Amino acid sequence: MAWKDHVRNVVPYTPGEQPESKNIIKLNTNENPYPPSNAVKQALHDLDTNDLRLYPSPKATDLVKALADYYHVEEDNVFVGVGSDDVIGMAFLTFFNSSKPILFPDISYSFYSVWADLYQIPYERPALDENFKLKKEDYYKENGGIIIPNPNAPTAIYEELANIEDIISHNRDVVVMIDEAYIDFGGKSALSLVSKYDNLLVIQTYSKSRSMAGMRIGYAIGNKELIQYLNAVKNSYNSYTMNAPSIIAGVASLQDKPYFESTVDRVIKTRERVKKQMKEIGFLFTDSLANFLFASHKMIPARELFEELREKNIYVRYFDSARIDNYLRISIGTDEEMDQLLHELKKIVNKRGI
Amino acid sequence: MAWKDHVRNVVPYTPGEQPESKNIIKLNTNENPYPPSNAVKQALHDLDTNDLRLYPSPKATDLVKALADYYHVEEDNVFVGVGSDDVIGMAFLTFFNSSKPILFPDISYSFYSVWADLYQIPYERPALDENFKLKKEDYYKENGGIIIPNPNAPTAIYEELANIEDIISHNRDVVVMIDEAYIDFGGKSALSLVSKYDNLLVIQTYSKSRSMAGMRIGYAIGNKELIQYLNAVKNSYNSYTMNAPSIIAGVASLQDKPYFESTVDRVIKTRERVKKQMKEIGFLFTDSLANFLFASHKMIPARELFEELREKNIYVRYFDSARIDNYLRISIGTDEEMDQLLHELKKIVNKRGI
């Protein structure tokens, strides 16, 4: 017998490429094209590195307080982690501990099945309808828990809060997680339902709307019992997950609401403008309420578009998976970056005489 | 049935207190009393916050490269994580996947049993001898894996590398982890054995000797297959665990070896000096090769010492556990802090007319 016989074998998730070159237009990982607020810059600049010799607050107290204030909840309604991946992974481990399958849409964030495999959680994936919309009745059957991304990725589709609430209320005996990584770009958050449903956990992130993917900050808001369980598991794994710079920068970002709103607004404006222009050259879209487009061309296969853009140093995301293999996921960049994209797309379309 | 029926119930680990007040002499969590190198300060100061909008390198490439150079190994021998707790927790999940019990000493880092409980890994804890030394024969029996801290915590005892190698060579069919959080304070690392044993994983941290507990950086070095498995599980959990400031600061710290050596040296000198002075007032010690003392007084119960020191705003660590409940774990602070400690200890001893 070799030590290899007892290794946990997992199929590793492949994240979007992080090219080292600066000459690339990077529209492949849904990062925000605008930098974080100057308040973040100032806070990191003022960080006293002498304090780094000490462990950070194990509860990330300052950040939890700031988030509680921001969302008008109590501190014990808030859990923070190293990006929303950390928060959701921890929540899977904590709450999806039944022998019944958990449920999530067949097309959704690809990490869900990876976490389920990692923790040996059974799962089923009800199919979205032909327009990639959720069929809420699929979530009425017995299950071990539910996770739904809203807006969904990579489809960019936002589900009305009434549908989300319907699913939560049909599943009071399990934990329902709503993964709202993209909610700030036009959707209505389920946070308003947290006080009503003790089985609801809402997860958000600093990586998209707050332009801080590099800091790794995610958080969950839910009733205090859920948060307590989550903290118990987190403290069993690693008491000090969030480092000192993240706590400080996370607080600072919340203090500059006008900047946050203005960058979100710019991303939305660019999105709508680009949609219109792409439509003119034959693209079709889902109705995106995220910071990316899920686009398909009437004539040109997505894979070809992906490869030709790549040759021009424009990186978008292509998923070689059933049902979505003729779509591109295109993050919204700056106006200049999107103009460059449009320019190249036009050339690709014209070349084919379409 | 309620959602609570399927929650993973764990007994949360209680970390050492992190008091908010600055008037406390904090000798309870084995932090380094000296700040990180100025190279770290400079690197964080030079951080371009505009880049924080982007995800960090999922492999923390720059830091992995710097560690590989520093320890004269290849990049694919190095794994990094959010503190050594993250690294060890991930390694438990990855490698301790057998139905046989894993082994670690009855007195050792208290997180080991917590991780085992979390991941439902069976374990046994062979008892250290009456001097808290390892009995290597205890590790010859069939098992699902082994983890040994060297030096051990909270005993501060260093085991000769020959004993460690003996255990590794008797267990080629399982993964043996050596947790070297305190190795830089006088011990000899098992890193020299990594090329010889493909089942050996050595784990170290920036939190103690590198004065960077607040940054959360840990790493493991082992043969490349071990590292590959660890990366697969890590990427299944969260691709981007280490944030941009940690990568940058971690690299910078390695570049200033003279400063690292001088602070380690200062801690060791203070440790030896304080040991001598505490001996004079009736204290007994294990032979510490760590940045803390494991001390017992001939006449005064540890709990009383702990409480009286606390009243004087000096925090040390007391464990209310079998075999070690008459000991204090005292981190080595600055000379001024230790003088203050000695001063208070003398008063406590004198008050009793000892």
XYZ file of C-alpha atoms in Angstrom:
708
model
C 0.000 0.000 0.000
C 1.299 3.442 -0.866
C 0.445 6.807 0.644
C -1.178 7.666 -2.673
C -4.004 5.228 -1.951
C -5.417 7.597 0.623
C -5.150 10.866 -1.188
C -8.329 12.806 -1.821
C -8.514 12.882 -5.584
C -10.233 15.860 -7.092
C -10.513 17.247 -10.574
C -8.966 20.676 -10.167
C -11.012 23.677 -11.257
C -9.340 25.691 -13.985
C -9.603 29.394 -13.234
C -9.553 31.990 -16.020
C -6.044 32.726 -17.163
C -4.096 35.448 -15.377
C -1.654 36.476 -18.093
C 1.478 38.207 -16.860
C 1.742 40.536 -19.855
C 0.320 44.021 -19.517
C -0.490 44.284 -23.242
C -3.512 42.086 -22.939
C -7.103 43.290 -22.782
C -8.315 41.054 -20.032
C -12.061 40.471 -20.211
C -12.002 36.888 -18.946
C -12.428 36.905 -15.148
C -15.080 39.570 -14.531
C -12.750 41.922 -12.745
C -13.730 45.557 -12.403
C -11.910 47.800 -14.903
C -11.668 50.628 -12.363
C -9.309 50.751 -9.385
C -10.559 50.613 -5.802
C -11.512 53.829 -4.041
C -8.790 56.239 -2.962
C -9.942 55.527 0.577
C -8.514 52.030 0.123
C -5.247 53.419 -1.169
C -5.016 55.771 1.801
C -5.872 53.053 4.337
C -3.204 50.704 3.000
C -0.741 53.539 2.878
C -1.430 54.322 6.540
C -1.067 50.693 7.620
C 1.531 50.439 10.386
C 3.677 47.497 9.316
C 4.955 47.162 12.886
C 1.537 45.776 13.766
C 1.956 42.946 11.271
C 3.939 41.022 13.875
C 0.609 40.458 15.675
C -2.160 38.092 14.648
C -5.103 39.902 13.084
C -8.450 39.969 14.844
C -9.734 36.381 14.467
C -13.253 37.699 13.912
C -12.055 40.503 11.614
C -14.042 42.626 14.047
C -13.584 45.998 12.372
C -14.708 44.670 9.012
C -17.674 42.787 10.470
C -18.758 45.975 12.269
C -18.408 48.061 9.128
C -20.429 45.582 7.050
C -23.126 45.382 9.731
C -23.425 49.178 9.723
C -23.459 49.324 5.953
C -26.239 46.780 5.559
C -28.172 47.767 8.709
C -27.863 44.392 10.370
C -26.236 43.266 13.608
C -22.617 42.164 13.868
C -23.704 38.616 14.595
C -25.482 38.499 11.246
C -22.180 38.873 9.373
C -19.474 36.364 8.478
C -16.355 37.285 6.490
C -13.917 35.125 4.551
C -11.057 35.081 2.065
C -13.152 35.850 -1.005
C -16.670 34.532 -1.537
C -15.164 31.208 -2.632
C -13.868 30.760 0.897
C -17.228 31.765 2.362
C -19.254 29.447 0.112
C -16.805 26.547 0.507
C -17.056 26.913 4.291
C -20.854 27.117 4.038
C -20.991 23.910 1.949
C -18.903 22.135 4.585
C -21.042 23.521 7.411
C -24.584 23.243 6.083
C -24.646 20.616 3.321
C -24.169 17.652 5.582
C -27.201 15.559 4.649
C -27.424 12.364 2.618
C -29.974 13.995 0.315
C -28.694 15.745 -2.794
C -28.223 19.489 -2.770
C -29.653 21.379 -5.737
C -28.251 24.022 -8.052
C -28.898 24.906 -11.700
C -27.218 22.805 -14.411
C -25.629 25.982 -15.688
C -24.165 27.944 -12.832
C -20.870 28.768 -11.145
C -18.621 25.811 -11.886
C -17.172 25.703 -8.372
C -20.412 24.363 -6.849
C -19.924 20.844 -8.138
C -16.224 21.016 -7.301
C -16.972 21.800 -3.632
C -19.636 19.127 -3.537
C -17.144 16.584 -4.888
C -14.469 17.741 -2.466
C -16.728 17.265 0.553
C -18.513 14.229 -0.889
C -21.891 15.982 -0.905
C -24.432 14.435 -3.309
C -25.969 16.893 -5.770
C -28.499 17.268 -8.576
C -28.594 19.997 -11.183
C -32.085 20.857 -12.410
C -31.884 22.178 -15.948
C -32.554 25.849 -16.635
C -35.183 26.389 -19.345
C -34.249 27.112 -22.969
C -33.801 30.803 -22.137
C -31.533 29.915 -19.198
C -34.238 30.915 -16.721
C -34.798 29.102 -13.436
C -37.816 26.791 -13.117
C -38.704 27.308 -9.488
C -40.822 24.134 -9.286
C -37.622 22.115 -9.747
C -36.641 23.207 -6.264
C -39.783 21.983 -4.504
C -38.616 18.401 -4.107
C -36.835 16.989 -1.091
C -33.178 18.024 -0.973
C -30.172 18.555 1.283
C -29.845 22.255 0.596
C -29.862 24.741 -2.276
C -27.464 27.238 -3.782
C -28.481 29.676 -6.498
C -26.319 32.379 -8.017
C -28.260 35.580 -8.721
C -27.462 36.987 -11.187
C -26.353 33.649 -12.535
C -22.913 33.042 -14.022
C -22.016 32.615 -16.796
C -25.507 33.404 -18.145
C -25.656 36.890 -16.526
C -29.389 36.416 -15.973
C -31.066 37.937 -12.942
C -34.036 36.131 -11.390
C -36.791 38.218 -9.850
C -36.621 38.298 -6.076
C -40.158 36.874 -5.903
C -38.912 33.645 -7.511
C -35.992 33.484 -5.117
C -38.318 33.997 -2.165
C -40.652 31.321 -3.475
C -37.787 28.812 -3.461
C -36.640 29.848 0.016
C -40.145 29.543 1.445
C -40.603 26.083 -0.101
C -37.409 24.903 1.597
C -37.559 25.990 5.217
C -36.034 22.691 6.351
C -32.704 23.202 4.558
C -30.269 26.054 4.125
C -30.746 28.083 0.948
C -27.747 30.108 -0.198
C -28.021 32.958 -2.682
C -24.676 33.747 -4.238
C -24.853 37.433 -5.138
C -21.387 38.070 -6.532
C -22.903 40.246 -9.285
C -25.936 41.700 -7.531
C -24.686 45.295 -7.432
C -24.853 45.636 -11.223
C -28.609 46.029 -11.384
C -30.358 43.270 -9.397
C -32.270 43.397 -6.126
C -30.545 41.638 -3.257
C -32.130 38.910 -1.148
C -30.642 40.699 1.881
C -34.096 42.176 2.444
C -35.344 38.631 3.173
C -32.729 37.695 5.776
C -34.803 38.826 8.743
C -37.782 36.854 7.448
C -36.125 33.477 6.712
C -33.775 31.845 9.198
C -32.626 29.373 6.516
C -31.356 32.029 4.100
C -27.687 32.856 3.667
C -26.774 35.662 1.260
C -23.183 35.759 -0.003
C -21.473 38.736 -1.607
C -17.924 39.712 -2.557
C -15.503 42.624 -2.891
C -14.043 41.128 -6.067
C -16.453 42.572 -8.612
C -18.372 45.748 -7.755
C -15.756 46.867 -5.203
C -12.753 46.396 -7.526
C -10.819 44.409 -4.962
C -10.343 40.894 -6.354
C -6.693 41.159 -5.327
C -7.602 41.550 -1.645
C -9.750 38.399 -1.322
C -12.755 39.538 0.699
C -16.148 37.859 0.733
C -18.976 37.857 3.266
C -22.210 36.153 4.168
C -25.220 37.688 5.859
C -27.852 35.553 7.545
C -29.626 34.954 10.811
C -27.288 34.796 13.769
C -27.585 31.058 14.309
C -26.375 30.363 10.768
C -23.487 32.754 11.298
C -22.610 31.095 14.602
C -22.392 27.658 12.966
C -20.295 29.093 10.181
C -17.920 30.720 12.649
C -17.573 27.483 14.589
C -16.467 25.610 11.464
C -14.248 28.481 10.353
C -12.578 28.644 13.758
C -12.040 24.907 13.611
C -10.247 25.280 10.351
C -8.228 28.436 10.753
C -8.914 31.146 13.326
C -7.067 33.861 11.495
C -8.065 33.707 7.865
C -8.274 37.354 6.967
C -5.040 39.278 7.056
C -4.577 42.761 8.471
C -4.450 44.619 5.113
C -7.728 43.021 3.995
C -9.539 44.064 7.147
C -8.324 47.640 6.834
C -8.960 47.912 3.089
C -12.367 46.272 3.400
C -13.503 48.863 5.935
C -12.148 51.752 3.874
C -13.981 50.665 0.736
C -17.352 50.815 2.516
C -16.685 54.367 3.598
C -16.593 55.668 0.056
C -20.102 54.968 -1.180
C -20.160 57.701 -3.863
C -17.113 56.209 -5.590
C -18.593 52.718 -5.387
C -21.843 53.905 -6.920
C -20.108 55.842 -9.665
C -17.927 52.905 -10.804
C -20.874 50.507 -10.755
C -22.774 53.046 -12.777
C -19.986 53.373 -15.319
C -19.823 49.601 -15.769
C -23.587 49.446 -16.317
C -23.529 52.291 -18.850
C -20.691 50.667 -20.766
C -22.495 47.326 -20.709
C -25.670 48.760 -22.207
C -23.802 50.742 -24.834
C -21.695 47.750 -25.921
C -24.743 45.477 -26.053
C -26.370 47.840 -28.512
C -23.281 48.018 -30.697
C -22.683 44.283 -30.640
C -26.296 43.686 -31.582
C -25.724 45.763 -34.713
C -23.080 43.296 -35.897
C -25.157 40.192 -35.259
C -24.697 39.293 -31.606
C -27.439 37.943 -29.365
C -27.502 38.289 -25.591
C -29.150 37.211 -22.463
C -30.468 40.222 -20.547
C -27.346 40.780 -18.439
C -27.608 42.379 -15.016
C -23.997 41.499 -14.243
C -20.612 43.040 -15.110
C -20.254 40.743 -18.074
C -22.118 39.747 -21.221
C -23.104 36.253 -22.233
C -23.045 36.575 -25.978
C -23.545 34.437 -29.012
C -23.192 35.360 -32.691
C -25.889 34.518 -35.217
C -23.379 33.077 -37.687
C -19.927 32.674 -36.171
C -19.196 29.875 -33.711
C -18.131 31.130 -30.274
C -14.975 29.086 -30.269
C -13.759 30.798 -33.438
C -14.493 34.200 -31.990
C -12.689 33.250 -28.796
C -9.611 32.127 -30.668
C -9.476 35.037 -33.068
C -9.850 37.554 -30.243
C -7.109 35.800 -28.359
C -4.770 36.240 -31.295
C -5.445 39.951 -31.009
C -4.562 39.832 -27.293
C -8.157 40.172 -26.178
C -8.980 37.496 -23.610
C -12.609 36.528 -23.073
C -13.988 33.334 -21.531
C -15.194 30.327 -23.490
C -16.748 27.267 -21.816
C -16.564 24.025 -23.698
C -19.678 22.626 -21.975
C -23.034 21.343 -23.143
C -25.649 24.031 -23.889
C -23.236 26.958 -23.506
C -20.521 26.054 -25.987
C -21.678 28.645 -28.466
C -21.418 31.560 -26.030
C -18.702 33.873 -24.904
C -18.556 35.387 -21.453
C -17.179 38.876 -21.876
C -16.332 40.999 -18.843
C -17.138 44.699 -19.078
C -13.879 46.625 -19.294
C -13.204 50.326 -19.669
C -14.798 52.126 -22.599
C -11.460 52.106 -24.387
C -11.067 48.356 -23.918
C -14.595 47.705 -25.142
C -14.018 49.925 -28.177
C -10.988 47.837 -28.972
C -13.081 44.693 -28.597
C -15.791 46.100 -30.878
C -13.174 47.092 -33.415
C -11.778 43.546 -33.546
C -15.221 41.950 -33.590
C -16.224 44.117 -36.527
C -13.110 43.033 -38.381
C -13.875 39.359 -37.693
C -17.462 39.785 -38.896
C -16.494 41.806 -41.985
C -13.789 39.335 -42.943
C -16.519 36.741 -43.344
C -18.632 39.125 -45.409
C -21.519 38.965 -42.934
C -36.920 18.129 10.191
C -35.042 21.391 10.551
C -32.019 22.672 8.671
C -30.109 22.397 11.947
C -30.204 18.613 11.717
C -27.651 18.688 8.951
C -25.213 21.183 10.283
C -21.658 20.040 10.867
C -21.270 20.439 14.592
C -17.795 21.189 15.809
C -16.356 22.286 19.106
C -14.759 25.574 18.196
C -11.082 26.035 19.001
C -10.433 28.939 21.348
C -7.483 30.976 20.156
C -5.336 33.011 22.562
C -6.970 36.316 23.398
C -6.235 39.275 21.172
C -6.852 42.145 23.590
C -7.597 45.474 21.958
C -5.796 47.540 24.600
C -2.239 48.609 23.913
C -1.310 48.633 27.614
C -1.078 44.877 27.776
C 2.128 42.874 27.692
C 1.048 40.183 25.312
C 3.012 36.971 25.797
C 0.153 34.599 24.989
C 0.211 33.808 21.262
C 3.919 33.375 20.453
C 4.117 36.404 18.256
C 7.504 37.908 17.513
C 8.195 41.031 19.593
C 10.063 42.675 16.713
C 8.472 44.182 13.609
C 8.961 42.685 10.141
C 11.926 43.764 8.044
C 11.965 47.231 6.509
C 11.949 45.457 3.163
C 8.378 44.391 3.971
C 7.431 47.951 4.867
C 8.902 49.216 1.615
C 7.229 46.540 -0.490
C 3.791 47.264 0.968
C 4.395 50.964 0.577
C 5.229 50.454 -3.096
C 2.132 48.315 -3.731
C 0.111 49.781 -6.594
C -3.447 49.707 -5.279
C -4.744 50.021 -8.856
C -3.657 46.419 -9.345
C -5.949 45.266 -6.542
C -8.845 45.232 -8.991
C -7.255 42.108 -10.507
C -7.232 38.615 -9.015
C -3.863 37.714 -7.543
C -1.766 34.963 -9.083
C -3.666 31.758 -8.187
C -0.372 29.977 -7.606
C 1.148 32.961 -5.748
C 3.898 32.455 -8.302
C 6.286 35.148 -7.086
C 6.185 33.873 -3.531
C 6.547 30.228 -4.557
C 9.581 31.182 -6.667
C 11.145 33.170 -3.842
C 10.662 30.322 -1.346
C 12.077 27.792 -3.821
C 15.171 29.948 -4.275
C 15.532 30.500 -0.553
C 15.386 26.806 0.323
C 17.201 25.564 -2.796
C 14.312 23.450 -4.028
C 12.231 23.572 -7.200
C 9.057 25.619 -7.550
C 6.986 22.465 -7.749
C 8.224 21.454 -4.302
C 6.519 24.455 -2.702
C 2.901 25.069 -1.650
C 1.727 28.283 0.009
C -1.366 29.037 2.057
C -3.077 31.519 4.342
C -0.970 30.776 7.415
C 0.311 27.327 8.325
C -3.142 26.522 9.740
C -4.527 26.786 6.228
C -1.690 24.659 4.844
C -2.038 21.944 7.488
C -5.849 21.937 7.324
C -5.631 21.493 3.535
C -3.025 18.741 3.993
C -5.286 16.883 6.462
C -8.119 17.026 3.948
C -5.854 15.905 1.115
C -3.728 13.175 2.671
C -5.536 11.818 5.742
C -8.239 10.023 3.867
C -7.855 6.496 5.235
C -10.046 4.582 7.673
C -7.024 3.951 9.898
C -6.316 6.449 12.657
C -3.745 9.145 12.135
C -1.207 9.617 14.929
C 0.060 12.665 16.793
C 1.352 13.179 20.347
C -1.172 13.480 23.195
C 0.306 16.866 23.966
C 0.714 18.866 20.777
C -0.861 21.688 18.815
C -4.516 21.648 19.790
C -5.730 22.242 16.243
C -4.780 18.728 15.086
C -7.708 17.047 16.795
C -9.991 19.878 15.711
C -9.140 19.342 12.026
C -9.481 15.593 12.433
C -12.941 16.077 13.953
C -13.905 18.534 11.232
C -13.002 16.124 8.439
C -14.107 13.022 10.348
C -10.606 11.542 10.359
C -10.018 8.929 13.087
C -7.001 9.603 15.296
C -4.935 8.273 18.191
C -2.634 10.251 20.422
C 0.340 8.262 21.731
C 1.436 9.704 25.078
C 4.708 11.591 25.328
C 6.964 10.271 28.104
C 7.123 11.900 31.552
C 9.622 14.466 30.233
C 7.316 15.269 27.299
C 9.665 13.520 24.883
C 8.448 11.529 21.897
C 8.594 7.708 22.038
C 9.341 6.907 18.438
C 8.255 3.249 18.777
C 4.688 4.484 19.293
C 4.688 5.477 15.637
C 5.675 2.090 14.251
C 2.149 0.672 14.246
C -0.254 0.774 11.323
C -1.809 4.194 10.845
C -3.458 6.543 8.362
C -0.799 9.224 8.562
C 1.292 11.127 11.090
C 1.766 14.742 12.121
C 4.428 15.839 14.558
C 5.222 19.401 15.592
C 8.938 20.014 16.007
C 9.657 21.822 18.239
C 6.470 20.739 19.920
C 3.894 23.180 21.256
C 3.151 23.948 24.008
C 6.070 21.947 25.457
C 8.744 23.832 23.431
C 10.720 20.598 23.160
C 12.795 19.895 20.068
C 13.220 16.288 18.932
C 16.491 15.293 17.318
C 16.216 14.987 13.555
C 17.376 11.365 13.779
C 14.203 10.487 15.701
C 12.075 12.315 13.176
C 13.791 10.477 10.324
C 13.305 7.171 12.118
C 9.553 7.793 12.237
C 9.413 8.863 8.589
C 11.344 5.819 7.423
C 9.073 3.492 9.429
C 6.025 4.970 7.687
C 6.744 5.080 3.988
C 3.179 4.021 3.198
C 1.545 7.122 4.691
C 2.188 10.853 4.616
C 4.235 12.166 7.532
C 3.936 15.889 8.226
C 6.425 17.774 10.342
C 4.983 21.051 11.583
C 7.969 23.339 12.017
C 6.333 26.575 13.124
C 9.128 27.136 15.655
C 12.090 25.502 13.918
C 14.038 28.711 13.296
C 14.611 29.269 17.025
C 17.356 26.662 17.354
C 16.223 23.351 15.855
C 17.344 21.533 12.717
C 14.727 21.386 9.975
C 13.529 18.189 8.326
C 13.767 20.073 5.023
C 17.079 18.288 4.473
C 15.114 15.016 4.282
C 12.581 16.096 1.663
C 14.594 14.831 -1.308
C 15.076 11.465 0.423
C 11.474 10.713 1.467
C 8.565 11.163 -0.933
C 6.098 10.821 1.964
C 7.455 13.786 3.944
C 5.764 17.169 4.047
C 7.469 19.948 6.024
C 5.319 22.915 7.043
C 6.600 26.313 8.143
C 5.140 29.759 8.746
C 5.850 33.490 8.570
C 3.955 34.069 11.822
C 6.763 33.446 14.313
C 10.359 33.891 13.174
C 9.381 36.260 10.334
C 7.241 38.566 12.509
C 4.316 38.449 10.099
C 1.412 36.794 11.903
C -0.784 39.630 10.629
C -0.108 38.699 6.998
C -1.155 35.044 7.201
C 1.499 33.196 5.238
C 2.383 29.538 5.621
C 4.032 27.051 3.291
C 4.755 23.394 2.807
C 7.742 21.831 1.116
C 7.720 18.257 -0.116
C 8.196 16.099 -3.184
C 6.401 17.415 -6.226
C 3.696 14.763 -6.265
C 2.604 15.708 -2.746
C 2.543 19.360 -3.751
C 0.527 18.560 -6.864
C -2.154 16.771 -4.827
C -2.240 19.642 -2.372
C -2.652 22.170 -5.179
C -5.483 20.144 -6.699
C -7.428 20.211 -3.435
C -6.590 23.860 -2.841
C -7.734 24.812 -6.332
C -10.936 22.880 -5.731
C -11.586 24.901 -2.668
C -10.493 28.386 -3.586
C -8.128 29.241 -6.437
C -7.132 32.597 -5.074
C -6.392 32.209 -1.390
C -3.406 34.455 -0.964
C -4.004 38.136 -1.488
C -1.729 40.505 -3.365
C -0.184 42.208 -0.297
C 0.748 38.820 1.225
C 2.514 37.693 -1.929
C 4.495 40.920 -2.130
C 5.340 41.089 1.579
C 6.246 37.400 1.692
C 8.796 37.837 -1.079
C 10.274 40.954 0.509
C 10.808 39.267 3.863
C 12.960 36.554 2.297
C 15.204 39.168 0.729
C 16.362 40.505 4.087
C 18.138 37.532 5.608
C 20.422 39.545 7.920
C 17.435 41.149 9.631
C 15.688 37.791 9.967
C 18.776 36.262 11.538
C 19.302 39.146 13.898
C 15.727 39.119 15.269
C 15.768 35.340 15.701
C 19.062 35.750 17.510
C 17.658 38.414 19.804
C 14.696 36.216 20.713
C 17.012 33.296 21.508
C 19.314 35.467 23.656
C 16.353 36.857 25.587
C 14.948 33.365 26.059
C 18.171 32.031 27.547
C 18.640 35.047 29.798
C 15.070 34.915 31.120
C 15.284 31.166 31.727
C 18.282 31.715 33.980
C 16.572 34.476 35.927
C 13.313 32.570 36.317
C 15.247 29.548 37.542
C 16.634 31.700 40.338
C 13.121 32.309 41.649
C 12.034 28.684 41.547
C 10.841 28.000 38.017
C 11.432 24.762 36.136
C 11.511 24.451 32.355
C 11.572 22.118 29.479
C 14.588 22.752 27.275
C 12.939 25.222 24.939
C 14.122 25.602 21.359
C 11.089 27.718 20.489
C 10.148 31.392 20.940
C 8.333 30.588 24.164
C 8.937 28.934 27.503
C 6.952 26.110 29.003
C 7.382 26.841 32.694
C 6.227 25.492 36.000
C 6.943 26.823 39.494
C 8.154 24.543 42.270
C 5.590 25.864 44.773
C 2.984 28.070 43.091
C 0.227 26.554 40.949
C 0.313 27.730 37.313
C -3.277 28.849 37.384
C -2.566 31.264 40.238
C 0.432 32.675 38.405
C -1.629 33.039 35.251
C -4.366 34.934 37.051
C -2.087 37.182 39.064
C -0.074 38.117 35.974
C -3.273 38.869 34.163
C -4.282 41.322 36.870
C -1.016 43.101 36.157
C -1.878 43.225 32.446
C 0.616 40.540 31.503
C -1.064 37.891 29.349
C 0.487 34.433 29.160
C -1.160 31.159 28.129
C -2.569 28.601 30.521
C -4.023 25.266 29.350
C -6.527 23.592 31.620
C -5.700 20.104 30.271
C -4.458 16.870 31.793
C -0.668 16.666 32.333
C -0.007 20.306 31.449
C -2.295 22.155 33.851
C 0.578 23.212 36.066
C 2.492 24.928 33.266
C 2.468 28.339 31.681
C 3.337 28.949 28.061
C 5.144 32.273 27.962
C 6.059 33.853 24.630
C 9.431 35.600 24.452
C 8.827 39.348 24.216
C 11.248 42.250 24.081
C 13.820 42.534 26.867
C 11.749 45.303 28.429
C 8.606 43.171 28.409
C 10.439 40.222 29.916
C 11.953 42.463 32.616
C 8.450 43.569 33.473
C 7.362 39.929 33.623
C 10.313 39.032 35.885
C 9.531 41.979 38.093
C 5.941 40.842 38.602
C 6.914 37.207 39.049
C 9.390 38.177 41.772
C 6.669 40.108 43.555
C 4.315 37.131 43.379
C 6.997 34.795 44.721
C 8.088 37.203 47.463
C 4.536 37.844 48.579
C 4.335 34.162 49.463
C 7.633 34.299 51.324
C 9.203 31.662 49.072
